[in-house]
Structure formats: structure tokens, C-alpha cells
Coordinates of C-alpha atoms and ligand atoms in Angstrom, one line a residue:
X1 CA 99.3 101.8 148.2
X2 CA 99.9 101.8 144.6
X3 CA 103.0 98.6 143.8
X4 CA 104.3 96.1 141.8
X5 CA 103.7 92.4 143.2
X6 CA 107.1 91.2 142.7
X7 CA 105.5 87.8 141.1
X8 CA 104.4 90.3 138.1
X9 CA 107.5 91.5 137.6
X10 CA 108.9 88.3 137.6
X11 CA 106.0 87.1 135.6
X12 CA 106.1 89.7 132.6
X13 CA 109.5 91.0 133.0
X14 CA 109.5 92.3 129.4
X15 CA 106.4 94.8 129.9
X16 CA 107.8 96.5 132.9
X17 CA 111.9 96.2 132.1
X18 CA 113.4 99.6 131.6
X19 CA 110.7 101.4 133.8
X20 CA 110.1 103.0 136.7
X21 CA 108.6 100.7 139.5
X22 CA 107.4 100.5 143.4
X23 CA 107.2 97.7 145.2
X24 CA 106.7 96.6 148.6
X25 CA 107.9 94.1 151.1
X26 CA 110.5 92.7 153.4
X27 CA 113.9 92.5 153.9
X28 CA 115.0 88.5 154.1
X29 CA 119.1 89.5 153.8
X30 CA 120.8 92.5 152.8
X31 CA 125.0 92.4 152.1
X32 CA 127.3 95.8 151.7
X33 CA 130.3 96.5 149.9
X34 CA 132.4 100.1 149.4
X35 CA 130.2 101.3 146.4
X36 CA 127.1 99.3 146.4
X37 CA 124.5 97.6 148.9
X38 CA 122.3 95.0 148.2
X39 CA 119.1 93.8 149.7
X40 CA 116.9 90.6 148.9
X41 CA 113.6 91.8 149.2
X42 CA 110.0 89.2 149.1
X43 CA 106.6 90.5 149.4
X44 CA 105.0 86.6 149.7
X45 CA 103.6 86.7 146.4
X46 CA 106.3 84.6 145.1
X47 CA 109.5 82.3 146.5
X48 CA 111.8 84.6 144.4
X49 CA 113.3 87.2 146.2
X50 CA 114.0 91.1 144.1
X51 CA 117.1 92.2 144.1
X52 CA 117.7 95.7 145.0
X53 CA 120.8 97.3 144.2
X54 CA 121.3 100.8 146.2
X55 CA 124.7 103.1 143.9
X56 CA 126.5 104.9 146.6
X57 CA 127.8 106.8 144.3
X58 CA 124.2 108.5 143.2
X59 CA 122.4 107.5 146.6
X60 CA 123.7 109.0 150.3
X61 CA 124.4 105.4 152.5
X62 CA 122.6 107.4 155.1
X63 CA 119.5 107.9 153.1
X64 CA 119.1 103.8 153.1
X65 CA 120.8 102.9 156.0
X66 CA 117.7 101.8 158.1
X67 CA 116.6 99.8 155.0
X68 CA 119.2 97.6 155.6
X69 CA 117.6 95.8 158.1
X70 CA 116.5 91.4 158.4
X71 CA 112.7 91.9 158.6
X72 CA 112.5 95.6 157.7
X73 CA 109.1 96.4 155.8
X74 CA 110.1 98.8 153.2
X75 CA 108.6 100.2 150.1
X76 CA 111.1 101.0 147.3
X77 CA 111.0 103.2 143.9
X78 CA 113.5 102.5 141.3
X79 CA 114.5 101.0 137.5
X80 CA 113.6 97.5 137.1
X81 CA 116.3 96.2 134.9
X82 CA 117.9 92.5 133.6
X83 CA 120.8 91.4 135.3
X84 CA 123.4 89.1 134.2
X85 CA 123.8 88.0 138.1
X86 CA 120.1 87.9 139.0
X87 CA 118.2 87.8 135.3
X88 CA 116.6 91.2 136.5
X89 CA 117.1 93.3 138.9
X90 CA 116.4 97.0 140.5
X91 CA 118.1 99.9 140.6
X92 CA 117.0 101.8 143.8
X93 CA 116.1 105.5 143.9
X94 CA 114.1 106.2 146.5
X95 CA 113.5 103.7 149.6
X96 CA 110.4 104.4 152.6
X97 CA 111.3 102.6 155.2
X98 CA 107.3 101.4 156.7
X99 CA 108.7 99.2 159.8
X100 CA 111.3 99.1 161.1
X101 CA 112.6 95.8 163.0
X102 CA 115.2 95.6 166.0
X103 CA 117.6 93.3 166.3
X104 CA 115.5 90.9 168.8
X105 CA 113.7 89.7 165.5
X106 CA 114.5 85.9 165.6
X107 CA 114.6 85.5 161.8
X108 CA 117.7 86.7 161.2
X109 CA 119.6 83.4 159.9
X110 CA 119.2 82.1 156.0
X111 CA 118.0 78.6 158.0
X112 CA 116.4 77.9 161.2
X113 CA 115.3 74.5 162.1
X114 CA 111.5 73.6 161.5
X115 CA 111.6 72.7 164.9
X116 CA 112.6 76.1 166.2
X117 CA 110.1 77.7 163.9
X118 CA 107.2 75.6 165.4
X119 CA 107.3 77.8 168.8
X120 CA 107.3 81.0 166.7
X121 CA 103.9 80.4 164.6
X122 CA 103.1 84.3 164.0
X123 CA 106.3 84.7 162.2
X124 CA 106.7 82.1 160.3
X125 CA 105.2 82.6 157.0
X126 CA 107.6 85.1 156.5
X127 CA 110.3 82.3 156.0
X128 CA 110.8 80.7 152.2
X129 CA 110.0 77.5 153.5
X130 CA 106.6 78.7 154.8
X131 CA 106.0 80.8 152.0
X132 CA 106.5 77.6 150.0
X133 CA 104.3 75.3 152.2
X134 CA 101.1 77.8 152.2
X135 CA 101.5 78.8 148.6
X136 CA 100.9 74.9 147.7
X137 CA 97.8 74.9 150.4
X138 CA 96.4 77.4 148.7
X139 CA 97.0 76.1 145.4
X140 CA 96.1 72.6 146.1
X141 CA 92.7 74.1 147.5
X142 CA 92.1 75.7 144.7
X143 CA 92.8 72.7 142.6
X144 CA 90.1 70.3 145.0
X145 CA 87.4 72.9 144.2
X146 CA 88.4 73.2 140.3
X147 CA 87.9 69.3 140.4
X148 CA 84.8 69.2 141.6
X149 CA 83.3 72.0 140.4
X150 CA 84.0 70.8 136.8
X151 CA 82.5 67.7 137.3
X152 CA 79.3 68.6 138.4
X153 CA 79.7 68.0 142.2
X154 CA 77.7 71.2 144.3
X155 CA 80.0 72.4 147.6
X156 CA 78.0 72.4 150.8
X157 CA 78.7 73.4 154.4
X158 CA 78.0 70.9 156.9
X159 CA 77.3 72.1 160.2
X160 CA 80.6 71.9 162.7
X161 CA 78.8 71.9 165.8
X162 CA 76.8 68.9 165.8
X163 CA 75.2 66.0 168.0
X164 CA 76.3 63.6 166.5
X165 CA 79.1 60.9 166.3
X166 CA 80.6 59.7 162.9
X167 CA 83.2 57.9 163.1
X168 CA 82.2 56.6 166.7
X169 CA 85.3 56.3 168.0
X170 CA 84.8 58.5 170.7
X171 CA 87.3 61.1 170.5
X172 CA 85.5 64.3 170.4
X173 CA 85.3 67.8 171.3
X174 CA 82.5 69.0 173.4
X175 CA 81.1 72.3 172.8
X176 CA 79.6 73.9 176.0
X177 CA 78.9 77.5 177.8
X178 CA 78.5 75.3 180.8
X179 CA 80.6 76.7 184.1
X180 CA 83.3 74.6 185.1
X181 CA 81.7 74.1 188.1
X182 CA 78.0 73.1 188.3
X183 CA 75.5 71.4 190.9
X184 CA 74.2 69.1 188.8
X185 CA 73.8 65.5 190.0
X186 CA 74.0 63.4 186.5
X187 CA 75.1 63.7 183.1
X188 CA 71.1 64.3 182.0
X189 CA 70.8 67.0 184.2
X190 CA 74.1 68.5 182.8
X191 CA 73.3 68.5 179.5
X192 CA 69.8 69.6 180.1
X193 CA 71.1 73.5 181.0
X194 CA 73.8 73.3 178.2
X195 CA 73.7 75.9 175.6
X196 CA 71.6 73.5 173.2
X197 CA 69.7 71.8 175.8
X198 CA 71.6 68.4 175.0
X199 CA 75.2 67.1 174.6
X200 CA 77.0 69.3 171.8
X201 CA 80.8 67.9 169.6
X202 CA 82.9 69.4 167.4
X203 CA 82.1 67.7 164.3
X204 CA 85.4 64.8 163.5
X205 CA 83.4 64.4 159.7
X206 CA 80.8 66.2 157.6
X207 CA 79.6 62.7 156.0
X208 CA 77.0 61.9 157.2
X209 CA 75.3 65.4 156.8
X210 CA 77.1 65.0 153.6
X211 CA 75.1 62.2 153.0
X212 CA 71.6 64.2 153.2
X213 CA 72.2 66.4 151.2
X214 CA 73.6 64.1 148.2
X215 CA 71.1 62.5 148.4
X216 CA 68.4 65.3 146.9
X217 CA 71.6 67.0 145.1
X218 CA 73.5 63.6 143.3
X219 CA 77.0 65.1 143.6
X220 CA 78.5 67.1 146.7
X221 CA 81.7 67.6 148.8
X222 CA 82.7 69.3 151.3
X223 CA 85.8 71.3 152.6
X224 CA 86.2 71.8 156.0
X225 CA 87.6 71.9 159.5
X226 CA 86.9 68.9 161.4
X227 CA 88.2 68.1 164.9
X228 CA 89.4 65.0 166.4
X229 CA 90.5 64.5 170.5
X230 CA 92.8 61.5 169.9
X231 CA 95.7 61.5 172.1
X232 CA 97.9 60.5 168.8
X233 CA 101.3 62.5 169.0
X234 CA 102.1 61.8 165.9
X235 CA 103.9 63.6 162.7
X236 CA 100.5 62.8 161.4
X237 CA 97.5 63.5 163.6
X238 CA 96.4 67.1 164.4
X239 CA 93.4 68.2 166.4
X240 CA 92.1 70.4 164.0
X241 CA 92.8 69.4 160.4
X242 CA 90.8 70.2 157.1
X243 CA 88.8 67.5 155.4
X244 CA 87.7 67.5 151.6
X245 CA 84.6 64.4 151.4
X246 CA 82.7 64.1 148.5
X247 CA 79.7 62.4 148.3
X248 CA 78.4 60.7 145.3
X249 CA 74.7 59.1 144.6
X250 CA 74.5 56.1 142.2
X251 CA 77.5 54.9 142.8
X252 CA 79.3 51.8 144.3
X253 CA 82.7 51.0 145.8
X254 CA 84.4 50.5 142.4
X255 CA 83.1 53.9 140.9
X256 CA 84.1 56.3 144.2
X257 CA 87.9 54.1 144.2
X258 CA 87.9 55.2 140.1
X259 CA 86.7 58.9 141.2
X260 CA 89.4 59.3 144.1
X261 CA 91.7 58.1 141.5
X262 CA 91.0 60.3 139.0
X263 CA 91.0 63.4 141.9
X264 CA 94.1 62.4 143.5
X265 CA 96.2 62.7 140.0
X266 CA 94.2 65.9 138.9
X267 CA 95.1 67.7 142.2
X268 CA 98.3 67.0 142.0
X269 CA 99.1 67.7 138.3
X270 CA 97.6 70.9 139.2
X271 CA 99.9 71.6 141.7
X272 CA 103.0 70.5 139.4
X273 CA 102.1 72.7 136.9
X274 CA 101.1 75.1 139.3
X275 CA 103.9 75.8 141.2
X276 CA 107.3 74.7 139.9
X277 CA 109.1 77.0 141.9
X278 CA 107.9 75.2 145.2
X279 CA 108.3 71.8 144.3
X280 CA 111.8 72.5 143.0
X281 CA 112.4 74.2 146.4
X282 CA 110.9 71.2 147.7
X283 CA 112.5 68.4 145.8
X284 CA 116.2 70.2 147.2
X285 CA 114.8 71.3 151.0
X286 CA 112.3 68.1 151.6
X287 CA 112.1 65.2 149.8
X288 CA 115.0 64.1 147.5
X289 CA 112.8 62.9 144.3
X290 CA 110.2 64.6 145.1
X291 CA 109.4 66.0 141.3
X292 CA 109.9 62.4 139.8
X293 CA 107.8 61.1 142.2
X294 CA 105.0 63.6 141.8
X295 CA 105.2 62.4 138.0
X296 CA 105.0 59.1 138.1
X297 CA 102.0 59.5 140.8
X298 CA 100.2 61.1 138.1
X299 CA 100.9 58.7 135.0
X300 CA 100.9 55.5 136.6
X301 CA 98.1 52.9 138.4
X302 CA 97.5 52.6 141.7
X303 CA 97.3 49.5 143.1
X304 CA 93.9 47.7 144.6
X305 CA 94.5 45.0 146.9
X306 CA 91.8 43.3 149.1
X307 CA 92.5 43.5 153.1
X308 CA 92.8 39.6 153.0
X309 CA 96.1 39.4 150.7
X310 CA 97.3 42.7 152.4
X311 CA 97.3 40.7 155.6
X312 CA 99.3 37.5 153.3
X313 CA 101.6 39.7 152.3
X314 CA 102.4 41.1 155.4
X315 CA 102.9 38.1 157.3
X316 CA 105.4 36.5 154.1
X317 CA 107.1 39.6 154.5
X318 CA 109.4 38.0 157.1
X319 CA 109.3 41.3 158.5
X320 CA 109.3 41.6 162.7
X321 CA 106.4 44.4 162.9
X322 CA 105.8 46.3 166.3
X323 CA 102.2 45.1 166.0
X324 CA 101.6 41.5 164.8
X325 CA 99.6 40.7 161.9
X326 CA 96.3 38.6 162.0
X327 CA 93.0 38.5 160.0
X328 CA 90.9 41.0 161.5
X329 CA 93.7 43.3 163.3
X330 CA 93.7 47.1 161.7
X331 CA 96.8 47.7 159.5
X332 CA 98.8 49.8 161.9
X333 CA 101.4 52.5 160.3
X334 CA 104.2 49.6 160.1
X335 CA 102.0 47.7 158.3
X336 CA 101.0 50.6 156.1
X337 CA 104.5 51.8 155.1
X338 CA 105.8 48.3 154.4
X339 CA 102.7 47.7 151.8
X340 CA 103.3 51.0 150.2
X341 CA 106.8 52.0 150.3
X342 CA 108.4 48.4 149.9
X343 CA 106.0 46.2 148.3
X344 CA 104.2 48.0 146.0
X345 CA 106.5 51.1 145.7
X346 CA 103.5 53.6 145.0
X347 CA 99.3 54.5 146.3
X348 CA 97.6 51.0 147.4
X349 CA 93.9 51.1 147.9
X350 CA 93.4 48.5 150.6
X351 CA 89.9 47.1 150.1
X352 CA 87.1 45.2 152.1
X353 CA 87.9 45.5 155.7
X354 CA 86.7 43.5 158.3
X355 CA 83.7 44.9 159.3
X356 CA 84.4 44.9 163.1
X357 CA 87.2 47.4 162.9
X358 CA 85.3 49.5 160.7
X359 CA 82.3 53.0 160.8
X360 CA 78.9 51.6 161.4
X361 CA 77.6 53.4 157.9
X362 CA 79.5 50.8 155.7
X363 CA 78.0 48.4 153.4
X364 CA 78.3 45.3 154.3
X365 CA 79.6 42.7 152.0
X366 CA 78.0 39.3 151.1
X367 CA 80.5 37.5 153.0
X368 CA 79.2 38.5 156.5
X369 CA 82.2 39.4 157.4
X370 CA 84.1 42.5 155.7
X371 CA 82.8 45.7 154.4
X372 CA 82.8 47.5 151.2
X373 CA 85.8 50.0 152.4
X374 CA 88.7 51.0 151.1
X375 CA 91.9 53.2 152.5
X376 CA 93.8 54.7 150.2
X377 CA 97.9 54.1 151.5
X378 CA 100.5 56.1 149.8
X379 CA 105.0 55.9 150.4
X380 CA 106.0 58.3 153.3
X381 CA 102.4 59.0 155.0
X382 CA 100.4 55.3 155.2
X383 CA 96.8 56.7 155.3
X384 CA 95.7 59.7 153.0
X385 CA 91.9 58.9 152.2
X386 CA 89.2 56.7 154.4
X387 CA 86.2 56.0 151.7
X388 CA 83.2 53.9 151.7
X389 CA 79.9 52.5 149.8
X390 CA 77.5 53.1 152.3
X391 CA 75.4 50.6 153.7
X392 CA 71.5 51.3 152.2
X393 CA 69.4 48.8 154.0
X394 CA 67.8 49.9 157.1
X395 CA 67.7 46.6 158.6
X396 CA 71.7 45.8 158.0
X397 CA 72.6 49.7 159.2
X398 CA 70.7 49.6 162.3
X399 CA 72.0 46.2 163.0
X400 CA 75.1 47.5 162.5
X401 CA 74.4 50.6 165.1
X402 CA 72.7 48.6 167.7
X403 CA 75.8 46.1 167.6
X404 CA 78.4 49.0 168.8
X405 CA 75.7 50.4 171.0
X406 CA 74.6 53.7 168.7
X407 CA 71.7 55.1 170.3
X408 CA 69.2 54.9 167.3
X409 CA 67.0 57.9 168.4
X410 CA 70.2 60.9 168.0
X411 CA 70.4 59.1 164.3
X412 CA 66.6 59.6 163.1
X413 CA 67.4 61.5 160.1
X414 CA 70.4 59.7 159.0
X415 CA 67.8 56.0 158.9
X416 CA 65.4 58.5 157.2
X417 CA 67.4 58.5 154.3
X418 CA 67.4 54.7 154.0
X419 CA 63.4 54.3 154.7
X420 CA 62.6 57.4 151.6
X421 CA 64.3 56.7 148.1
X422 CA 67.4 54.3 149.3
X423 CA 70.3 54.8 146.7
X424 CA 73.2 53.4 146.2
X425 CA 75.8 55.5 147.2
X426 CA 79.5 56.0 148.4
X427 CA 81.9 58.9 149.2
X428 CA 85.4 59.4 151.2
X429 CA 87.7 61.2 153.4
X430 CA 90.7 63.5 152.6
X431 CA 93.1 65.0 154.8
X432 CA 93.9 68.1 153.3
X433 CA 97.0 68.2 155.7
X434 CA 97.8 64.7 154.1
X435 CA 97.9 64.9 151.0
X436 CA 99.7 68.1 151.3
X437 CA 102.6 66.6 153.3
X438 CA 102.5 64.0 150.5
X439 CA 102.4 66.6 147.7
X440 CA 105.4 68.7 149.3
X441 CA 107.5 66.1 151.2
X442 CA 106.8 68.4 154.8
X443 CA 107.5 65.3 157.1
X444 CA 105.3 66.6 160.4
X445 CA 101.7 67.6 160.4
X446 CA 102.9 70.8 162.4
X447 CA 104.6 72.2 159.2
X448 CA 101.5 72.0 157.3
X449 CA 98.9 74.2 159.3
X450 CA 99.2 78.1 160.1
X451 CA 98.6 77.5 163.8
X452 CA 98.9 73.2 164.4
X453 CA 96.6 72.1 166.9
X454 CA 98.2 69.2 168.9
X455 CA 97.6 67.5 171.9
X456 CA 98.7 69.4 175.0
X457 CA 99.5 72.6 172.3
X458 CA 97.5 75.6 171.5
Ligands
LIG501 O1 89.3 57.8 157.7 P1 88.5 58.9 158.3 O2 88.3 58.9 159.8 O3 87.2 58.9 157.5 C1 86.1 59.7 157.8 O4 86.1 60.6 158.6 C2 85.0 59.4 156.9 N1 83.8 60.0 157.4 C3 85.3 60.0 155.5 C4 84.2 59.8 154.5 O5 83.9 58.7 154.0 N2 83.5 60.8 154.1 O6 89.2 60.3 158.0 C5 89.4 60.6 156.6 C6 90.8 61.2 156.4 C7 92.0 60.2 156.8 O7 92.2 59.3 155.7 C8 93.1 61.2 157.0 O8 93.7 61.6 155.8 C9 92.4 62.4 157.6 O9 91.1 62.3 157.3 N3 92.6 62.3 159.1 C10 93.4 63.1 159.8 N4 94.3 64.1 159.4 C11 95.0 64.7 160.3 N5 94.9 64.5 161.7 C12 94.0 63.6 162.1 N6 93.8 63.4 163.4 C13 93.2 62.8 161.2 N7 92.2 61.9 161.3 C14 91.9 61.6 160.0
LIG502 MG1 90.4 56.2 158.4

């Protein structure tokens, strides 16, 4: 269908000003008066909306009157012109109206509440607030893979289905073409007539797959779905969320905290650039400050503070946390927020974590006690990025795998790559769903993914 995206126009008004144009899309209001009707009109290639102006005068009402319609798909001839109201604008000739929409539609109000737009998934992107939130996905993906890319890393696919366990924290999905009902007397037996002839997950990380293949390729990431079963209804836990990890050879804990650094800032420069419309939208809509904070993300430090003063800060803080704080306790999202948003005011990488509340594949540190680990805490959110040096020494890592009852023999490859060519090296965790709630204000995980996958919702 030969049209105009509406972002072009918009884009280079001055090449199409004065001409003839088509373009398609749908009606978000429309408004009438005696001698001329209006309609706001997006096509979802950018948040502005065209204005269509339809003369009375030279144009029958009747010839447009089904146009003028919330949620109408139309496609529309006429002069693009500028505006004093609107900057430009278009002067309708010719309107084909290519669905039509009854009055059931539920979008007809300028605002709904996010909440009411959760139950109606399918139509949401048609909303400015949608429109905003996936154009910034989008962007922001583009940005993670114009990062890397650039700086030598290769993208690989890591397998979803897999055998194996991370994070071991027990909270996956099982894949199966089993029958609900079966005769089978144990587990083993189970498992044995299974699809793969053993017990199948939904992969919750691509590490440590990651892992093989940086270590014959120096530089990867990956960008992915990854699937977790925790029972966390949260504004911050899906069951299906997108996870960028790079992985990078010969290099320690201090290197990969520089490298996430440097990523986090590019991204979102990027995206500041990138889409001014949208944060502006955002800054008014989301998160008051939102623009300023974006900014001073990108030009100032983030902090680095060891576990052990996290924990001394916390417990000066005279502050009466839902969980209490000791040595050796994981930093719950209290704890989090009150490091990030009223200590420090900006990102804190939390390093060297006790080792006992930490993956199996991190190095351990001289001390016996923590590992070489970092979480990267930002204001708003708490957790954003989980990263590590991994642990190299086949003794230590098996140790470590024996201690939380790993069975060694489903991990063969993975202690393969410590036995041939051991190299330092380290990687992390993003949550694309994250640092996008971070990047756009969005307060709930749901508002963040096309179709959120929740406990008890699907
Ligand atoms: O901290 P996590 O569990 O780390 C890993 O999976 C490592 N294997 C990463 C690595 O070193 N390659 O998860 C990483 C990030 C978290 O920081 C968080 O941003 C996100 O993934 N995440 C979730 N996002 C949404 N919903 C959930 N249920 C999430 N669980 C983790
Ligand atoms: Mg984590």
C-alpha cells in the first residue's frame, strides 16, 4: 500500500510540505465543529499524532463520517501543510475508511489506567503510553547490540531448553510431552520416557553455555528469553523476562564492573538521544525528573562498595528494616533501595558477597569467606545486573558444587572448561525488563512486556 510513515513527515517536513500525500493509520480522537472536523491520526511509527483537517465546505460530512471513528483504521489522501496550531498539518481530500471499529472498542478515553490496560494486552500498543514503552524496547535493543558489536563481542544463541541448573535456586520450568497422567513408579522412570529421555528446564540463564563458548571466542553475549518459576509477585519479577549476559575471557572482577559501567551509560545515552519524544513523555507521564536523571546517570560515577560496609551502613542507618541486617543475610529490596536511593543517591555496585548466598560458578575470594560478585543497585528498582568473575579452579568449583549438592555428572562440560585452557574470566546478568523500567520510569514489570508472564497469569 503505497504511504507516508507519519515519522517522515514529521522528520523532513520541508521535502514533503506543499504536496500531495497518503498515509495510513488509526483514529486516537477526532473533535467536530460546523465547518471543519478534525481527527488525530498515529500509525505507531512515532508518539506524534497527524492532524487531519476535513473542509466541509469542499468535502460532503457524509463522505467522512465513518472516519470519524476512536480506533478506526483509515487511509487518507490530502495536502500536507504547516500549521500555526499544530506546526503542520493535512488538509484531507480523499479518506478510505480500511476498518471500521464499533463503539464496544475499550479505547475510547485520552487515559485509561495502566491497571485497566493490563487485562487488555492485544490492544494495548495502540495506546501513547505503549507506543512510548515498546518504541524504547526496541531502541534500547538496538542500542545493547550496537555496544557490543562495536567492541568486538560475537552474539550467540544459547540453547533455552536445557538440563541444566544455573543459578540453582530451584525455580524452574520443566519442559515435557509427558501425559499428565502416567504409570510410572519413580522419578527415574518418569524421566526415562520423557521427550529427551532425561529431566528437561526452561533455561533461567544462558551463562554458563555462555561460558563455553567465550571461552574459544574471547568476547560473547547473549540476548535472550530466560524463564524463572519463583513465586515473587512483585512489580519486579516476571516469569519470562529477556536477559542480555556477556561473557568476557581475560578478565577479572574489576574489568567486567568497568565494562558494565561503560555499557550501562552507552545504552542509555543511546536512548536519550534516541528518543526525546519518549522520555519527555516519560519525564511528564512516569517519573518526575526523569530526563535529569537519565543525564546525570550518564556523566557521573557509580559507586563500588564492598558487601561488608553495605551491611555497616545499613545497620547505622537507624532505619527499622522489614528484614534485619547481619553479616551474611542477602540484601533484601529494603536494604537495596535505602543504599541506592538515600545513601548514595545514584547506581551502587555492591561487591564481594558472602559466598554462601551466592551461584556455585563464583570465584572465590582469598578470604574463605566471600566471593568475587558484584550486584549492580540502582534508585527506584534495587537490582538491575547480577555479575561475576568466575571461579577457574577445578578443585574450588567442584568443592563449591558438591557443598550445595550439584550432581557433578549433569555438569561434565561446564568442569571441562576448567581442566583444558583455564582462563580468567567473568561476565553478568541484565534484565532487559530492568533496565528498561529504569530507563523509562514504568513502575511494574507488567508495563514493560507485550504479553507479562506472571505467577498465576498467562
Ligand atoms: O542475578 P541473576 O540471577 O544472574 C544470573 O542469572 C547470572 N547467570 C548472570 C550472569 O552472570 N551471566 O539475574 C540477572 C539479572 C538480574 O540482575 C535481574 O535484572 C534480572 O536478571 N532478573 C529478572 N528480571 C525479571 N524478572 C525476574 N524474575 C528476574 N530474575 C532476574
Ligand atoms: Mg541476582
Amino acid at each position: 500500500m503505497k504511504h507516508t510513515d507519519i515519522k517522515e513527515l514529521f522528520t523532513n517536513p520541508d521535502s514533503f510540505t506543499g504536496g500531495e500525500v497518503t498515509v495510513c493509520g488509526w483514529v486516537r480522537t477526532w473533535r467536530d465543529s460546523k465547518s471543519i472536523s478534525f481527527i488525530e491520526l498515529n500509525d505507531g511509527t512515532c508518539l506524534k499524532n497527524l492532524q487531519l483537517v476535513f473542509d466541509k465546505e469542499k468535502m460532503s460530512a457524509d463522505s467522512f463520517k465513518d472516519a470519524l471513528v476512536v480506533g478506526a483504521a483509515l487511509k487518507v489522501e490530502g495536502n500536507f501543510i504547516s500549521s500555526e496550531r499544530n506546526g503542520y498539518e493535512m488538509t484531507v481530500s480523499g479518506v478510505e475508511v480500511l476498518g471500521g471499529c464499533p463503539q464496544d472498542y475499550p479505547l475510547q478515553k485520552k487515559h485509561h489506567t495502566l491497571e485497566f490496560l493490563r487485562t487488555i494486552p492485544h490492544l494495548r500498543p495502540r495506546t501513547k503510553y505503549f507506543e512510548a514503552v515498546f518504541a524504547v524496547r526496541s531502541r534500547l535493543s538496538y542500542a545493547i547490540h550496537t555496544y557490543f558489536q562495536e567492541h568486538g563481542y560475537k552474539y550467540v544463541h544459547t540453547p533455552i531448553i536445557t538440563g541444566s541448573d544455573c543459578e540453582g535456586a530451584g525455580e524452574m520450568f520443566r519442559a515435557t510431552t509427558m501425559p499428565w497422567k502416567t504409570d510410572c513408579k519413580t522419578e527415574q522412570e518418569y524421566f526415562a520416557q520423557d521427550f529427551f529421555g532425561r529431566r528437561a528446564n526452561l533455561t533461567v540463564s544462558g551463562q554458563l553455555e555462555g561460558e563455553m563458548a567465550a571461552t574459544g571466542l574471547g568476547k560473547i553475549y547473549t540476548f535472550g528469553p530466560t524463564f524463572r518459576a519463583e513465586h515473587s509477585n512483585t512489580t519486579r519479577h516476571a516469569a519470562e523476562f529477556w536477559q542480555i549476559e556477556p561473557e568476557v575471557c581475560f578478565a577479572d572482577i574489576n574489568d567486567i564492573i568497568a565494562i558494565a559501567e561503560e555499557f550501562i551509560k552507552y545504552i542509555i545515552k543511546d536512548v536519550v538521544d534516541n528518543c526525546p519524544d519518549e522520555i519527555a513523555y516519560f519525564s511528564e507521564r512516569a517519573e518526575k525528573g526523569l530526563a535529569e536523571k537519565l543525564n546525570s546517570v550518564i556523566t557521573s560515577d557509580f559507586v563500588k562498595l564492598d558487601y561488608t560496609d553495605a551491611i555497616e551502613i545499613l545497620k547505622k542507618s537507624g532505619k527499622e528494616f522489614k528484614y534485619p541486617v547481619e553479616w551474611g543475610c542477602d540484601l533484601q529490596t529494603g536494604h537495596e533501595r535505602y543504599l541506592t536511593e538515600e545513601h548514595f543517591k545514584k547506581p551502587v555496585f555492591v561487591v564481594n558477597y558472602p559466598a554462601d548466598i551466592k551461584a556455585f560458578y563464583m570465584k572465590q575470594n582469598p578470604d574463605g569467606k566471600t566471593v568475587a560478585a558484584t550486584d549492580l543497585l540502582v534508585p527506584g528498582i534495587g537490582e538491575i545486573i547480577g555479575c561475576s568473575e568466575r571461579e577457574v579452579d577445578l578443585e574450588k568449583l567442584k568443592n563449591a558444587m558438591i557443598k550445595r549438592g550439584m550432581p557433578l555428572e549433569s555438569y561434565v562440560e561446564y568442569l571441562d572448561l576448567r581442566k583444558y585452557g583455564t582462563v580468567p574470566h567473568s561476565g553478568f546478568g541484565l534484565g532487559m525488563e530492568r533496565i528498561l523500567m529504569y530507563v523509562t520510569g514504568v513502575q511494574n514489570i507488567r508495563d514493560t512486556l507485550l504479553f507479562p508472564r506472571t505467577v498465576g497469569s498467562l
